[in-house]
CSV table of C-alpha atoms in Angstrom, one decimal:
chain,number,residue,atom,x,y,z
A,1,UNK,CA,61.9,-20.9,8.8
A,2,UNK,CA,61.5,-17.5,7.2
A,3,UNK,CA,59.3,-19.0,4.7
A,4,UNK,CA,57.2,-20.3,7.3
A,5,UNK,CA,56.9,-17.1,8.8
A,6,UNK,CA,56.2,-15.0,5.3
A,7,UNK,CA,53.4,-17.6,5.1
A,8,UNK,CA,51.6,-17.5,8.3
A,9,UNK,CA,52.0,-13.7,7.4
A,10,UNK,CA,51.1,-13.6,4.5
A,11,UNK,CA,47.6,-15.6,6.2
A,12,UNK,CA,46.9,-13.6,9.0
A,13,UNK,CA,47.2,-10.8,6.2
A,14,UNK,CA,44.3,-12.2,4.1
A,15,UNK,CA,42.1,-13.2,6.8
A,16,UNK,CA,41.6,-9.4,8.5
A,17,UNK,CA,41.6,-8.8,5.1
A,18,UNK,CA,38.5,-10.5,3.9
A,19,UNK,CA,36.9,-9.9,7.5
A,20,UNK,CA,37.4,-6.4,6.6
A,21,UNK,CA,35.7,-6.3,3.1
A,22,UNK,CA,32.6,-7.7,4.2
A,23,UNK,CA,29.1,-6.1,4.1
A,24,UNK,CA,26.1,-6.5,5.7
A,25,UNK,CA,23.8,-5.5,3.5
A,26,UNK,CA,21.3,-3.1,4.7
A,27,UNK,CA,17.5,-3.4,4.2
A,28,UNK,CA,15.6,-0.4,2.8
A,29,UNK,CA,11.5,-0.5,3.4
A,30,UNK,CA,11.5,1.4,-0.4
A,31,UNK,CA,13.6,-1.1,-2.3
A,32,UNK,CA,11.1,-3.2,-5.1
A,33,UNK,CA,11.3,-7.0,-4.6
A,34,UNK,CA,12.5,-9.0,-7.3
A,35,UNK,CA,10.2,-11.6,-8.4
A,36,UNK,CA,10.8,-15.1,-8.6
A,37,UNK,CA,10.6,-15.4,-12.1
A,38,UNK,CA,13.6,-13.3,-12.6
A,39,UNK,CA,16.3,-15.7,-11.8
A,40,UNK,CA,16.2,-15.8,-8.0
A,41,UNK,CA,16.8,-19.0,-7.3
A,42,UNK,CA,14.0,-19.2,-4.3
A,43,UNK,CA,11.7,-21.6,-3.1
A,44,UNK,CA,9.1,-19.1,-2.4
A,45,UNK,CA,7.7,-16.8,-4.3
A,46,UNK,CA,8.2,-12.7,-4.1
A,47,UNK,CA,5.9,-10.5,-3.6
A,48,UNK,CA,5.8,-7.6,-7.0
A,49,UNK,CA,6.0,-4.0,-6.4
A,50,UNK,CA,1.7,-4.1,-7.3
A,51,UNK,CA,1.1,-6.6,-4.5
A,52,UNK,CA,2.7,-4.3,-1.7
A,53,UNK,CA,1.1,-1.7,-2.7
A,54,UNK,CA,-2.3,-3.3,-2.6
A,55,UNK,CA,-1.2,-5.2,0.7
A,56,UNK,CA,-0.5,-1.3,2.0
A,57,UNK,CA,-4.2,0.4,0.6
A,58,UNK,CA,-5.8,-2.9,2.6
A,59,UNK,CA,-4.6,-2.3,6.2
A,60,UNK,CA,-4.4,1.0,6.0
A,61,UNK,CA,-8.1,1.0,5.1
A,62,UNK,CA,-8.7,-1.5,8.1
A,63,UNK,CA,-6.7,1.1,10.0
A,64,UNK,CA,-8.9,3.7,9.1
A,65,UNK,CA,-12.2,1.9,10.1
A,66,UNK,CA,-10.4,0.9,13.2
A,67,UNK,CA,-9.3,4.2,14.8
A,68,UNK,CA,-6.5,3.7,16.3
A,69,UNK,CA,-6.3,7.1,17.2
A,70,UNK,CA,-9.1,7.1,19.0
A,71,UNK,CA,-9.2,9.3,21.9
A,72,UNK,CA,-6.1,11.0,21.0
A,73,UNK,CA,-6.5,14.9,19.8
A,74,UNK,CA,-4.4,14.3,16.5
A,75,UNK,CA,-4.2,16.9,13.6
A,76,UNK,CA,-3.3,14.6,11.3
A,77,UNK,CA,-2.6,11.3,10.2
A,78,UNK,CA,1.3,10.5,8.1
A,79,UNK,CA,1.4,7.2,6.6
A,80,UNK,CA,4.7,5.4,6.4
A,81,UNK,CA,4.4,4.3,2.3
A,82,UNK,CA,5.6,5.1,-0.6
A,83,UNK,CA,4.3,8.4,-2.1
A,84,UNK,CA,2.1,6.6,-4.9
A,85,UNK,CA,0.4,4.6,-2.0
A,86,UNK,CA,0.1,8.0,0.1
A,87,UNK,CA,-1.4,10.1,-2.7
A,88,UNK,CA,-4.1,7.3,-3.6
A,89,UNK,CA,-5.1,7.2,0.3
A,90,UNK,CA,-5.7,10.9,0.4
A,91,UNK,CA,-8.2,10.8,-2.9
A,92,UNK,CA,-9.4,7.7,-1.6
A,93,UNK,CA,-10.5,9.0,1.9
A,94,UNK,CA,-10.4,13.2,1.2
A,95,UNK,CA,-12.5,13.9,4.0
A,96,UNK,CA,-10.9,11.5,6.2
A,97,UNK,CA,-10.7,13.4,10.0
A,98,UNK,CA,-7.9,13.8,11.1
A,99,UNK,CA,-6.2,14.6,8.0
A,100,UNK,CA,-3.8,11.9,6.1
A,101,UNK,CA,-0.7,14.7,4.9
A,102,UNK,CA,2.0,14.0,3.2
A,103,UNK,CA,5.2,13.7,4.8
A,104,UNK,CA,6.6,17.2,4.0
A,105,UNK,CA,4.1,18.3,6.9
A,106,UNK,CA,5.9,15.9,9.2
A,107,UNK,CA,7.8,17.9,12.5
A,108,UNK,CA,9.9,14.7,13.6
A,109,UNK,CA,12.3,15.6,16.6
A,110,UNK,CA,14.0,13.2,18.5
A,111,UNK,CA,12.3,12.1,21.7
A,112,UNK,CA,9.0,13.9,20.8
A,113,UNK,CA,6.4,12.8,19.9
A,114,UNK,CA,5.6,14.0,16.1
A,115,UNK,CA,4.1,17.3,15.2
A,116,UNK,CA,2.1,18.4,12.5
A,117,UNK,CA,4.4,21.3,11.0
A,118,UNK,CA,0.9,23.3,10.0
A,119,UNK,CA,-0.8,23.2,13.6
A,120,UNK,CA,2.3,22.3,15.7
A,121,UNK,CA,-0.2,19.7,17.2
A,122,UNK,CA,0.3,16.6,18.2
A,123,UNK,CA,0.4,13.6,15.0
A,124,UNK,CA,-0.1,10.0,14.5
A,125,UNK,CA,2.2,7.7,12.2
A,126,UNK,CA,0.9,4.7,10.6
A,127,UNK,CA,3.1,2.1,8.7
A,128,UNK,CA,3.0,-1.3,7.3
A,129,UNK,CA,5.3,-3.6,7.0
A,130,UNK,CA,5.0,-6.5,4.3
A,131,UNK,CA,6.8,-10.2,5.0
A,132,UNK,CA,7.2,-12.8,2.3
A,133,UNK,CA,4.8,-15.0,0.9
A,134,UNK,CA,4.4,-18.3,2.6
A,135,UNK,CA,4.0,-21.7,1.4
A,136,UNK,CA,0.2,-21.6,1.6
A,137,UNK,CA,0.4,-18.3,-0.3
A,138,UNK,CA,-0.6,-16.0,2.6
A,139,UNK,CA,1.3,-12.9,3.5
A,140,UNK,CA,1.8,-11.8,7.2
A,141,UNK,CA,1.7,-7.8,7.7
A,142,UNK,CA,1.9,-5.9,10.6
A,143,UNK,CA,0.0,-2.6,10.6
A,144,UNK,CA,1.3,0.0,13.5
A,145,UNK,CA,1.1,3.6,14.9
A,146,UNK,CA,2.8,6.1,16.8
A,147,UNK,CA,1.9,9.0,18.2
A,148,UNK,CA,4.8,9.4,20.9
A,149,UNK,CA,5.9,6.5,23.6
A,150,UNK,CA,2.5,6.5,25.0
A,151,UNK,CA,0.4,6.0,22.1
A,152,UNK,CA,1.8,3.3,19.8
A,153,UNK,CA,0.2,-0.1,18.8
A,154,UNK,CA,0.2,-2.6,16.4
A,155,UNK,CA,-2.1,-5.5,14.3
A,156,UNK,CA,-0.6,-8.7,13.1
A,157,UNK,CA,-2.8,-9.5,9.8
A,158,UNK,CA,-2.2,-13.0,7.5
A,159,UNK,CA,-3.8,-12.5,4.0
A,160,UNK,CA,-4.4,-14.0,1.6
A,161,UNK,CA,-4.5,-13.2,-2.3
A,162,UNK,CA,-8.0,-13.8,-3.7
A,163,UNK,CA,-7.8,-12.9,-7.7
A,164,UNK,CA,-6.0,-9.9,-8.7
A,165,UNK,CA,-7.1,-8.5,-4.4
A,166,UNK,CA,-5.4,-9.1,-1.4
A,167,UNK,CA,-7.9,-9.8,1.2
A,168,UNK,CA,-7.5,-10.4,5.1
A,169,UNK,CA,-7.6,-13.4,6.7
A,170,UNK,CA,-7.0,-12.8,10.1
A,171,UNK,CA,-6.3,-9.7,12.5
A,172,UNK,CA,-4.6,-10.3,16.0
């Protein structure tokens, strides 16, 4: 009887136990993707650290021809990448009005709308964000911005990888 009880101790004991010890692992938009040909045993392939970035420097361009700021009196535009993908945007488009800054211009305070930390006015966020290839080898992306509650937005893209060049394939 006591044995019996030690046991169904001893159980209860190692079940909250290993309920306790898990983790749900927690996605960071920065982390690199491990390609395929690592050792991941996956039936699609990874995108490479390269591809993202060129994925990033193609919407964001379509952004930028696009205008989603468009009748919005923005001081300047914050892109949601990673710094190398920022700094190539700026010398890519230096003229570019409004203004793509680097984050440490950023004035981000909870429910407000974000600032530019130079003017104090009024700023517009654009990010990207990257899904895994499919089986037909096409990527879909969704390109967004923010500017506050009232003035956010987004474009669902599928593209495609045409030699070394991502290119788009569709835009909804």
């Amino acid at each position: 009887m006591n044995t019996k009880l030690l046991f169904s101790g001893v159980g209860i004991i190692a079940l909250l136990a290993g309920c306790g010890t898990s983790h749900e692992q927690i996605y960071f938009a920065s982390e690199v993707k491990i390609p395929a040909s690592v050792g991941v045993n996956s039936p699609l392939p990874t995108l490479f650290r390269a591809d993202d970035h060129k994925i990033d420097m193609v919407v964001f361009g379509y952004l930028f021809e696009h205008h989603p700021w468009q009748g919005g009196e923005y001081s300047a535009l914050f892109l949601q990448a990673d710094d190398e993908v920022v700094t190539a945007l700026i010398q890519q488009y230096p003229n570019h009005v409004p203004p793509i800054k680097l984050s440490t211009h950023l004035d981000l305070r909870e429910n407000q709308a974000p600032l530019d930390k130079d003017t104090g006015k009024p700023v517009m966020i654009l990010g990207v964000d990257v899904g895994d290839p499919t089986a037909d080898g096409t990527v879909d992306v969704v390109g967004r911005w923010y500017a506050g509650r009232a003035a956010l937005g987004e474009y669902k893209f599928k593209l495609k990888k045409s030699g070394d060049d991502w290119t788009i394939v569709t835009v909804k």
